[in-house]
Short mmCIF file of N, CA and C in Angstrom, two decimals:
data_model
loop_
_atom_site.label_atom_id
_atom_site.label_comp_id
_atom_site.label_asym_id
_atom_site.label_seq_id
_atom_site.Cartn_x
_atom_site.Cartn_y
_atom_site.Cartn_z
N GLU A 6 96.83 95.28 98.05
CA GLU A 6 96.38 93.83 97.95
C GLU A 6 94.68 93.96 97.63
N ALA A 7 94.09 94.71 98.48
CA ALA A 7 92.61 94.92 98.48
C ALA A 7 92.24 95.41 97.02
N VAL A 8 92.73 96.27 96.54
CA VAL A 8 92.49 96.62 95.11
C VAL A 8 92.66 95.74 94.01
N VAL A 9 93.94 95.08 94.13
CA VAL A 9 94.38 94.12 93.14
C VAL A 9 93.34 92.79 93.30
N GLY A 10 93.11 92.35 94.52
CA GLY A 10 92.29 91.27 94.72
C GLY A 10 90.87 91.51 94.27
N ALA A 11 90.31 92.77 94.48
CA ALA A 11 88.96 93.06 94.05
C ALA A 11 88.88 92.88 92.60
N PHE A 12 89.79 93.54 91.87
CA PHE A 12 89.63 93.40 90.46
C PHE A 12 89.93 91.92 89.92
N ALA A 13 90.88 91.44 90.43
CA ALA A 13 91.31 89.99 90.03
C ALA A 13 90.12 89.09 90.20
N ALA A 14 89.50 89.13 91.39
CA ALA A 14 88.20 88.28 91.68
C ALA A 14 87.29 88.46 90.65
N THR A 15 86.88 89.64 90.26
CA THR A 15 85.82 89.68 89.21
C THR A 15 86.20 89.41 87.83
N ALA A 16 87.61 89.74 87.62
CA ALA A 16 88.17 89.40 86.24
C ALA A 16 88.16 87.78 86.06
N ALA A 17 88.42 87.08 87.25
CA ALA A 17 88.66 85.76 87.03
C ALA A 17 87.15 84.99 87.17
N GLY A 18 86.08 85.78 87.08
CA GLY A 18 84.96 85.14 87.06
C GLY A 18 84.22 84.75 88.53
N GLY A 19 84.93 85.29 89.54
CA GLY A 19 84.58 85.14 90.76
C GLY A 19 83.71 86.36 91.41
N VAL A 20 83.29 86.17 92.56
CA VAL A 20 82.48 87.15 93.21
C VAL A 20 83.34 87.85 94.42
N LEU A 21 83.44 89.14 94.29
CA LEU A 21 83.99 89.96 95.29
C LEU A 21 83.07 90.09 96.55
N VAL A 22 83.86 89.81 97.74
CA VAL A 22 83.01 90.10 98.98
C VAL A 22 84.04 90.63 99.90
N PRO A 23 84.06 92.07 99.88
CA PRO A 23 84.91 92.74 100.71
C PRO A 23 84.36 92.80 102.09
N ILE A 24 85.33 92.64 103.17
CA ILE A 24 84.99 92.59 104.67
C ILE A 24 85.54 93.72 105.27
N ASN A 25 84.77 94.44 105.92
CA ASN A 25 85.29 95.57 106.79
C ASN A 25 86.19 95.16 107.80
N PRO A 26 87.49 95.62 107.82
CA PRO A 26 88.39 95.12 108.60
C PRO A 26 88.27 95.35 110.13
N ALA A 27 87.35 96.12 110.58
CA ALA A 27 86.86 96.61 111.83
C ALA A 27 85.94 95.42 112.40
N LEU A 28 85.38 94.57 111.49
CA LEU A 28 84.67 93.45 112.11
C LEU A 28 85.32 92.60 113.03
N LYS A 29 84.56 92.04 113.93
CA LYS A 29 85.16 90.99 114.89
C LYS A 29 85.16 89.60 114.16
N ALA A 30 85.88 88.63 114.75
CA ALA A 30 85.80 87.42 114.06
C ALA A 30 84.61 86.76 113.82
N PRO A 31 83.61 86.56 114.77
CA PRO A 31 82.30 86.07 114.62
C PRO A 31 81.65 86.81 113.49
N GLN A 32 81.68 88.08 113.51
CA GLN A 32 80.97 88.76 112.37
C GLN A 32 81.69 88.48 110.86
N VAL A 33 82.85 88.34 110.92
CA VAL A 33 83.63 88.01 109.56
C VAL A 33 83.13 86.64 109.23
N LEU A 34 83.32 85.70 110.31
CA LEU A 34 82.82 84.17 109.83
C LEU A 34 81.37 84.07 109.43
N HIS A 35 80.58 84.96 110.00
CA HIS A 35 79.07 85.07 109.56
C HIS A 35 79.02 85.37 107.89
N VAL A 36 79.89 86.41 107.60
CA VAL A 36 79.90 86.84 106.13
C VAL A 36 80.49 85.68 105.28
N LEU A 37 81.63 85.10 105.74
CA LEU A 37 82.15 84.05 105.15
C LEU A 37 81.20 82.89 104.61
N ARG A 38 80.61 82.57 105.85
CA ARG A 38 79.68 81.34 105.69
C ARG A 38 78.35 81.84 104.76
N ASP A 39 77.90 82.91 105.00
CA ASP A 39 76.74 83.46 104.32
C ASP A 39 77.01 83.64 102.87
N ALA A 40 78.21 84.01 102.35
CA ALA A 40 78.70 84.26 101.01
C ALA A 40 79.04 82.95 100.47
N GLN A 41 79.28 82.06 101.21
CA GLN A 41 79.87 80.68 100.88
C GLN A 41 81.18 80.95 100.19
N ALA A 42 81.95 81.64 100.68
CA ALA A 42 83.28 82.16 100.27
C ALA A 42 84.30 80.76 100.17
N ARG A 43 84.96 80.91 99.05
CA ARG A 43 85.84 79.76 98.75
C ARG A 43 87.27 80.16 99.01
N VAL A 44 87.64 81.48 98.96
CA VAL A 44 88.97 81.74 99.00
C VAL A 44 88.99 83.23 99.92
N LEU A 45 89.71 83.15 100.89
CA LEU A 45 89.95 84.34 101.86
C LEU A 45 91.23 84.99 101.74
N VAL A 46 91.27 86.26 101.29
CA VAL A 46 92.43 87.07 101.21
C VAL A 46 92.61 87.82 102.47
N THR A 47 93.69 87.74 103.48
CA THR A 47 93.86 88.39 104.61
C THR A 47 95.26 88.42 104.98
N SER A 48 95.55 88.96 106.19
CA SER A 48 96.81 89.02 106.80
C SER A 48 97.05 87.76 107.56
N ALA A 49 98.18 87.34 107.97
CA ALA A 49 98.55 86.21 108.84
C ALA A 49 97.95 86.43 110.19
N ALA A 50 98.03 87.53 110.68
CA ALA A 50 97.48 87.84 112.12
C ALA A 50 96.08 87.77 112.12
N ARG A 51 95.31 88.30 111.05
CA ARG A 51 93.79 88.29 111.06
C ARG A 51 93.37 86.60 110.93
N TRP A 52 94.29 86.02 110.07
CA TRP A 52 93.82 84.50 109.74
C TRP A 52 94.00 83.75 111.09
N GLN A 53 95.15 84.03 111.77
CA GLN A 53 95.15 83.33 112.99
C GLN A 53 94.03 83.64 114.03
N THR A 54 93.60 84.91 114.13
CA THR A 54 92.41 85.11 115.10
C THR A 54 91.07 84.38 114.44
N LEU A 55 90.83 84.39 113.13
CA LEU A 55 89.64 83.65 112.51
C LEU A 55 89.82 82.23 112.69
N SER A 56 91.13 81.63 112.53
CA SER A 56 91.31 80.33 112.70
C SER A 56 91.14 79.79 114.21
N ASN A 57 91.54 80.57 115.05
CA ASN A 57 91.35 80.49 116.43
C ASN A 57 89.77 80.27 116.91
N GLU A 58 89.04 81.33 116.23
CA GLU A 58 87.57 81.34 116.50
C GLU A 58 86.93 79.99 116.02
N MET A 59 87.34 79.59 114.74
CA MET A 59 86.71 78.41 114.22
C MET A 59 87.13 77.21 114.94
N THR A 60 88.30 77.18 115.57
CA THR A 60 88.74 75.91 116.29
C THR A 60 88.01 75.84 117.57
N ALA A 61 87.91 77.13 118.31
CA ALA A 61 87.06 77.26 119.58
C ALA A 61 85.74 76.82 119.39
N GLN A 62 85.04 77.27 118.24
CA GLN A 62 83.66 77.01 118.17
C GLN A 62 83.44 76.17 116.76
N ALA A 63 83.24 74.86 116.94
CA ALA A 63 83.11 74.01 115.63
C ALA A 63 82.02 74.73 114.74
N SER A 64 80.95 75.29 115.41
CA SER A 64 79.89 75.81 114.65
C SER A 64 80.22 76.95 113.70
N ALA A 65 81.56 77.46 114.04
CA ALA A 65 82.03 78.65 113.46
C ALA A 65 82.75 78.33 111.94
N VAL A 66 82.93 76.99 111.84
CA VAL A 66 83.70 76.63 110.57
C VAL A 66 83.04 77.03 109.33
N VAL A 67 83.69 77.66 108.32
CA VAL A 67 83.23 77.88 106.96
C VAL A 67 83.36 76.86 106.19
N ALA A 68 82.48 75.96 105.92
CA ALA A 68 82.45 74.72 105.15
C ALA A 68 82.90 75.05 103.70
N SER A 69 82.62 76.14 103.00
CA SER A 69 82.80 76.31 101.62
C SER A 69 84.38 76.86 101.43
N LEU A 70 84.93 77.27 102.57
CA LEU A 70 86.40 77.74 102.41
C LEU A 70 87.46 76.71 101.94
N GLN A 71 87.99 76.92 100.80
CA GLN A 71 89.08 76.08 100.25
C GLN A 71 90.41 76.47 100.50
N ALA A 72 90.67 77.83 100.46
CA ALA A 72 92.11 78.40 100.46
C ALA A 72 92.05 79.77 101.27
N VAL A 73 93.30 80.06 101.70
CA VAL A 73 93.58 81.20 102.47
C VAL A 73 94.86 81.89 101.68
N VAL A 74 94.67 83.05 101.29
CA VAL A 74 95.82 83.77 100.73
C VAL A 74 96.23 84.73 101.79
N LEU A 75 97.43 84.61 102.15
CA LEU A 75 98.17 85.46 103.19
C LEU A 75 98.96 86.59 102.51
N VAL A 76 98.55 87.79 102.64
CA VAL A 76 99.14 88.92 101.98
C VAL A 76 100.64 89.42 102.51
N ASP A 77 100.81 89.01 103.76
CA ASP A 77 102.06 89.05 104.30
C ASP A 77 102.91 87.88 104.87
N ALA A 78 102.66 86.86 104.05
CA ALA A 78 103.32 85.52 104.29
C ALA A 78 104.59 85.49 103.43
N PRO A 79 105.61 84.99 103.88
CA PRO A 79 106.76 84.75 103.06
C PRO A 79 106.39 83.69 101.92
N ALA A 80 107.23 83.70 100.92
CA ALA A 80 106.88 82.74 99.78
C ALA A 80 107.00 81.38 100.33
N SER A 81 106.47 80.47 99.69
CA SER A 81 106.45 79.11 99.95
C SER A 81 106.04 78.82 101.60
N PRO A 82 104.77 79.35 101.83
CA PRO A 82 104.45 78.84 103.18
C PRO A 82 104.02 77.32 103.23
N PRO A 83 103.92 76.70 104.34
CA PRO A 83 103.60 75.36 104.30
C PRO A 83 102.21 75.10 103.50
N PRO A 84 102.22 74.15 102.88
CA PRO A 84 100.89 73.90 101.89
C PRO A 84 99.63 73.84 102.65
N GLN A 85 99.59 73.25 103.94
CA GLN A 85 98.44 73.13 104.84
C GLN A 85 98.49 74.04 105.90
N ASP A 86 97.42 74.64 106.37
CA ASP A 86 97.17 75.40 107.56
C ASP A 86 97.09 74.58 108.75
N ALA A 87 97.57 75.04 109.82
CA ALA A 87 97.19 74.22 111.18
C ALA A 87 95.85 74.59 111.80
N GLY A 88 95.14 75.36 110.89
CA GLY A 88 93.62 75.70 111.31
C GLY A 88 92.71 74.55 111.45
N PRO A 89 91.45 74.95 111.53
CA PRO A 89 90.41 73.91 111.80
C PRO A 89 90.37 72.69 110.75
N ARG A 90 90.66 73.01 109.43
CA ARG A 90 90.35 72.03 108.56
C ARG A 90 91.59 71.86 107.63
N GLY A 91 92.59 72.41 107.99
CA GLY A 91 93.86 72.09 107.04
C GLY A 91 93.53 72.72 105.75
N LEU A 92 93.19 73.93 105.58
CA LEU A 92 93.02 74.71 104.49
C LEU A 92 94.38 74.92 103.72
N ALA A 93 94.37 74.99 102.53
CA ALA A 93 95.53 75.36 101.78
C ALA A 93 95.84 76.77 101.96
N ARG A 94 97.17 77.19 102.32
CA ARG A 94 97.62 78.50 102.38
C ARG A 94 98.38 78.84 101.19
N ILE A 95 98.12 80.07 100.81
CA ILE A 95 99.01 80.51 99.58
C ILE A 95 99.60 81.89 99.94
N ALA A 96 100.74 82.03 99.66
CA ALA A 96 101.45 83.35 99.85
C ALA A 96 101.12 84.34 98.80
N TRP A 97 100.56 85.59 99.00
CA TRP A 97 100.23 86.56 98.06
C TRP A 97 101.47 86.71 96.96
N SER A 98 102.60 86.74 97.38
CA SER A 98 103.81 86.80 96.54
C SER A 98 103.79 85.70 95.48
N GLU A 99 103.38 84.58 95.81
CA GLU A 99 103.42 83.53 94.84
C GLU A 99 102.22 83.70 93.79
N LEU A 100 101.08 84.20 94.26
CA LEU A 100 100.13 84.60 93.14
C LEU A 100 100.51 85.66 92.17
N LEU A 101 101.41 86.56 92.78
CA LEU A 101 101.85 87.61 91.66
C LEU A 101 102.80 87.05 90.62
N HIS A 102 103.41 85.87 90.96
CA HIS A 102 104.24 85.26 89.87
C HIS A 102 103.74 84.11 89.14
N ALA A 103 102.36 83.76 89.52
CA ALA A 103 101.76 82.65 88.82
C ALA A 103 101.48 82.82 87.45
N PRO A 104 101.62 81.94 86.55
CA PRO A 104 101.24 82.08 85.15
C PRO A 104 99.73 82.38 84.95
N GLY A 105 99.44 83.23 83.85
CA GLY A 105 98.17 83.74 83.66
C GLY A 105 97.35 82.70 83.09
N ARG A 106 96.05 82.73 83.30
CA ARG A 106 95.12 81.82 82.70
C ARG A 106 94.09 82.59 81.95
N ALA A 107 93.46 81.63 81.13
CA ALA A 107 92.41 82.28 80.28
C ALA A 107 91.28 82.76 81.17
N ARG A 108 90.82 83.93 80.73
CA ARG A 108 89.74 84.39 81.59
C ARG A 108 88.30 83.87 81.13
N PRO A 109 87.38 83.63 82.12
CA PRO A 109 86.15 83.00 81.75
C PRO A 109 85.30 84.00 81.23
N ARG A 110 84.27 83.63 80.45
CA ARG A 110 83.40 84.45 79.89
C ARG A 110 82.44 84.93 80.89
N VAL A 111 82.51 86.37 81.03
CA VAL A 111 81.65 87.07 81.93
C VAL A 111 80.75 88.03 81.28
N ILE A 112 79.56 88.19 81.55
CA ILE A 112 78.63 89.11 80.86
C ILE A 112 78.16 90.08 82.01
N ASP A 113 77.74 91.16 81.55
CA ASP A 113 77.31 92.44 82.32
C ASP A 113 76.26 91.98 83.46
N SER A 114 75.46 91.07 83.23
CA SER A 114 74.56 90.75 84.19
C SER A 114 74.86 89.64 85.28
N ASP A 115 76.14 89.19 85.13
CA ASP A 115 76.75 88.33 85.92
C ASP A 115 77.04 88.88 87.35
N LEU A 116 76.86 88.20 88.47
CA LEU A 116 77.11 88.65 89.72
C LEU A 116 78.53 88.98 89.90
N ALA A 117 78.78 90.25 90.43
CA ALA A 117 80.28 90.80 90.51
C ALA A 117 80.65 90.86 91.93
N ALA A 118 79.80 91.24 92.82
CA ALA A 118 80.11 91.58 94.21
C ALA A 118 78.87 91.45 95.16
N ILE A 119 79.32 91.07 96.33
CA ILE A 119 78.32 91.10 97.42
C ILE A 119 78.56 91.93 98.47
N LEU A 120 78.12 93.07 98.76
CA LEU A 120 78.44 94.02 99.69
C LEU A 120 77.55 93.82 100.80
N TYR A 121 78.10 93.70 102.05
CA TYR A 121 77.44 93.45 103.25
C TYR A 121 76.97 94.59 103.93
N THR A 122 75.71 94.70 104.47
CA THR A 122 75.29 95.79 105.27
C THR A 122 76.04 95.82 106.71
N SER A 123 75.78 96.94 107.43
CA SER A 123 76.44 96.98 108.64
C SER A 123 75.96 96.11 109.66
N GLY A 124 74.70 95.74 109.52
CA GLY A 124 74.10 94.69 110.39
C GLY A 124 73.71 95.43 111.74
N SER A 125 73.38 96.65 111.65
CA SER A 125 72.95 97.42 112.81
C SER A 125 71.66 96.87 113.67
N THR A 126 70.86 96.30 112.66
CA THR A 126 69.45 95.70 113.28
C THR A 126 69.48 94.17 113.22
N GLY A 127 70.61 93.68 113.05
CA GLY A 127 70.81 92.19 113.11
C GLY A 127 71.90 91.75 112.40
N LEU A 128 72.15 90.55 111.99
CA LEU A 128 73.16 90.05 111.12
C LEU A 128 73.32 90.88 109.85
N PRO A 129 74.61 91.17 109.36
CA PRO A 129 74.65 91.78 108.05
C PRO A 129 74.01 90.87 106.91
N LYS A 130 73.55 91.60 105.98
CA LYS A 130 72.98 90.96 104.76
C LYS A 130 73.59 91.28 103.50
N GLY A 131 73.84 90.37 102.78
CA GLY A 131 74.48 90.59 101.49
C GLY A 131 73.56 91.35 100.36
N VAL A 132 74.21 92.44 99.76
CA VAL A 132 73.51 93.01 98.67
C VAL A 132 74.29 92.59 97.35
N MET A 133 73.57 92.05 96.47
CA MET A 133 74.26 91.59 95.28
C MET A 133 74.26 92.49 94.19
N LEU A 134 75.57 92.70 93.45
CA LEU A 134 75.67 93.66 92.56
C LEU A 134 76.32 92.97 91.24
N SER A 135 75.77 93.21 90.11
CA SER A 135 76.16 92.74 88.83
C SER A 135 77.35 93.58 88.37
N HIS A 136 78.11 93.06 87.42
CA HIS A 136 79.09 93.87 86.71
C HIS A 136 78.47 95.25 86.17
N ARG A 137 77.32 95.07 85.59
CA ARG A 137 76.65 96.47 85.20
C ARG A 137 76.42 97.30 86.20
N ASN A 138 75.92 96.90 87.37
CA ASN A 138 75.65 97.77 88.45
C ASN A 138 76.94 98.59 88.76
N LEU A 139 78.07 97.87 88.75
CA LEU A 139 79.27 98.50 89.30
C LEU A 139 79.64 99.48 88.24
N VAL A 140 79.66 99.20 86.83
CA VAL A 140 80.08 100.00 85.80
C VAL A 140 79.11 101.15 85.82
N VAL A 141 77.83 101.04 85.71
CA VAL A 141 77.05 102.03 85.50
C VAL A 141 77.01 103.11 86.77
N GLY A 142 77.31 102.56 88.01
CA GLY A 142 77.31 103.36 89.20
C GLY A 142 78.60 104.19 89.11
N ALA A 143 79.72 103.46 88.72
CA ALA A 143 80.80 104.40 88.57
C ALA A 143 80.81 105.50 87.54
N ARG A 144 80.31 105.10 86.26
CA ARG A 144 80.03 106.21 85.24
C ARG A 144 79.26 107.31 85.60
N SER A 145 78.27 106.99 86.44
CA SER A 145 77.18 107.93 87.01
C SER A 145 77.95 108.96 87.87
N VAL A 146 78.74 108.41 88.77
CA VAL A 146 79.38 109.30 89.72
C VAL A 146 80.53 110.13 89.07
N VAL A 147 81.23 109.60 88.07
CA VAL A 147 82.11 110.21 87.21
C VAL A 147 81.41 111.46 86.45
N GLU A 148 80.36 111.32 85.98
CA GLU A 148 79.67 112.21 85.32
C GLU A 148 79.15 113.47 86.15
N TYR A 149 78.56 113.01 87.32
CA TYR A 149 77.88 114.18 88.04
C TYR A 149 78.96 114.96 88.79
N LEU A 150 80.21 114.25 89.18
CA LEU A 150 81.28 114.86 89.82
C LEU A 150 82.13 115.58 88.97
N ASP A 151 82.06 115.20 87.52
CA ASP A 151 82.97 115.67 86.56
C ASP A 151 84.47 115.20 86.92
N ASN A 152 84.58 114.02 87.25
CA ASN A 152 86.05 113.66 87.61
C ASN A 152 86.72 113.41 86.31
N ARG A 153 88.20 113.73 86.27
CA ARG A 153 89.09 113.74 85.30
C ARG A 153 90.32 112.96 85.49
N GLU A 154 90.97 112.61 84.50
CA GLU A 154 92.31 111.91 84.72
C GLU A 154 93.16 112.52 85.53
N GLN A 155 93.20 113.91 85.58
CA GLN A 155 94.32 114.60 86.51
C GLN A 155 93.80 114.58 87.91
N ASP A 156 92.63 114.12 88.17
CA ASP A 156 92.11 114.16 89.62
C ASP A 156 92.75 112.99 90.46
N ALA A 157 92.83 113.42 91.72
CA ALA A 157 93.28 112.41 92.75
C ALA A 157 92.13 112.42 93.87
N LEU A 158 91.58 111.00 94.00
CA LEU A 158 90.57 110.83 94.93
C LEU A 158 91.15 110.24 96.29
N LEU A 159 90.65 110.87 97.45
CA LEU A 159 91.16 110.15 98.63
C LEU A 159 90.11 109.20 99.06
N ALA A 160 90.34 107.90 99.23
CA ALA A 160 89.31 106.94 99.64
C ALA A 160 89.57 106.78 101.16
N VAL A 161 88.53 107.44 101.90
CA VAL A 161 88.60 107.26 103.27
C VAL A 161 87.68 106.25 103.80
N LEU A 162 86.84 105.84 103.07
CA LEU A 162 85.80 104.80 103.55
C LEU A 162 86.29 103.41 103.22
N PRO A 163 86.00 102.39 104.28
CA PRO A 163 86.33 101.00 103.91
C PRO A 163 85.81 100.58 102.62
N LEU A 164 86.60 99.65 101.85
CA LEU A 164 86.13 99.26 100.54
C LEU A 164 84.95 98.27 100.63
N SER A 165 84.52 97.98 101.88
CA SER A 165 83.47 97.03 102.16
C SER A 165 82.13 97.86 102.12
N PHE A 166 82.19 99.10 102.05
CA PHE A 166 81.02 99.97 101.98
C PHE A 166 80.69 100.26 100.56
N ASP A 167 79.47 100.49 100.21
CA ASP A 167 79.14 100.80 98.82
C ASP A 167 79.76 102.19 98.38
N ALA A 168 79.71 103.02 99.29
CA ALA A 168 80.49 104.35 98.98
C ALA A 168 81.85 104.33 98.95
N GLY A 169 82.55 103.47 99.83
CA GLY A 169 83.86 103.23 99.65
C GLY A 169 84.37 102.70 98.49
N PHE A 170 83.79 101.51 98.16
CA PHE A 170 84.14 100.73 96.83
C PHE A 170 83.80 101.79 95.70
N SER A 171 82.86 102.69 95.72
CA SER A 171 82.53 103.51 94.74
C SER A 171 83.72 104.62 94.48
N GLN A 172 84.21 104.96 95.55
CA GLN A 172 85.42 105.79 95.36
C GLN A 172 86.54 105.08 94.45
N LEU A 173 86.68 103.95 94.70
CA LEU A 173 87.79 103.22 94.00
C LEU A 173 87.30 102.99 92.56
N THR A 174 85.97 102.54 92.16
CA THR A 174 85.57 102.20 90.84
C THR A 174 85.42 103.68 90.10
N THR A 175 85.21 104.62 90.86
CA THR A 175 85.10 105.96 90.23
C THR A 175 86.37 106.50 89.76
N ALA A 176 87.27 106.37 90.41
CA ALA A 176 88.67 106.61 90.23
C ALA A 176 89.08 105.96 88.99
N PHE A 177 89.00 104.70 88.85
CA PHE A 177 89.47 103.77 87.87
C PHE A 177 88.67 104.30 86.39
N THR A 178 87.30 104.46 86.62
CA THR A 178 86.61 104.73 85.36
C THR A 178 87.14 106.11 84.77
N ALA A 179 87.37 106.94 85.72
CA ALA A 179 87.92 108.30 85.23
C ALA A 179 89.29 108.39 84.79
N GLY A 180 90.07 107.22 85.15
CA GLY A 180 91.41 107.22 84.87
C GLY A 180 92.30 108.15 85.89
N ALA A 181 91.42 108.41 86.93
CA ALA A 181 92.22 109.26 88.09
C ALA A 181 93.04 108.44 88.95
N ARG A 182 93.60 108.98 89.89
CA ARG A 182 94.47 108.29 90.89
C ARG A 182 93.65 108.22 92.13
N VAL A 183 93.56 107.09 92.76
CA VAL A 183 93.08 106.92 94.07
C VAL A 183 93.98 106.67 95.14
N VAL A 184 93.95 107.43 96.29
CA VAL A 184 94.73 107.29 97.38
C VAL A 184 93.85 106.52 98.49
N LEU A 185 94.43 105.46 98.94
CA LEU A 185 93.77 104.57 99.90
C LEU A 185 94.33 105.22 101.45
N LEU A 186 93.45 105.34 102.31
CA LEU A 186 93.72 105.88 103.63
C LEU A 186 93.57 104.48 104.34
N ASN A 187 94.64 104.08 104.77
CA ASN A 187 94.65 102.70 105.70
C ASN A 187 94.31 103.13 107.13
N HIS A 188 93.09 102.88 107.61
CA HIS A 188 92.91 103.13 109.01
C HIS A 188 91.68 102.14 109.38
N LEU A 189 91.68 102.03 110.62
CA LEU A 189 90.38 101.22 111.04
C LEU A 189 89.39 102.12 111.92
N LEU A 190 89.76 103.16 112.56
CA LEU A 190 89.04 103.94 113.46
C LEU A 190 89.26 105.34 113.02
N PRO A 191 88.15 106.21 113.25
CA PRO A 191 88.21 107.61 112.88
C PRO A 191 89.47 108.51 113.50
N GLN A 192 89.90 108.06 114.62
CA GLN A 192 91.02 108.79 115.18
C GLN A 192 92.33 108.37 114.56
N ASP A 193 92.47 107.40 113.78
CA ASP A 193 93.66 106.88 113.10
C ASP A 193 93.84 107.95 112.12
#
């Protein structure tokens, strides 16, 4: 879902803001507020944690958020969430069967992604990347690593980090296969 969501967001003219799954609820809410996120793609359990945090602290509400897409929800969830503002809830499975729409016009200098720093010296800060930044970066890595279609890349870093996301874009640029390692902590 993370990979499909990443490419779908940019193809739809949106801006991708990948969030490290290891972040605690207050950190996630900071990123969502700072990026002025309109749609959040997450699991039902993670949404419950975030929703509880927003309910507990009215200041934690993300005013820009309009919808939550739940990757593990059954089809046809209730149209409104019991969360802090009654946000629309959408099941991932319903998005997969939704009719296609015309793609918006996107040019290479348009904003494609905002990657957040680790926040080791304060709150995480967003680094803005254009479509050109992502494409040129991927092509550069493919060239100096000499990646080929027959390669398989193991993506061990979170997609929220530039190097982690680069593993994904590099594999796609080379036509190679990328294998995602789903873990939160190094011991996993």
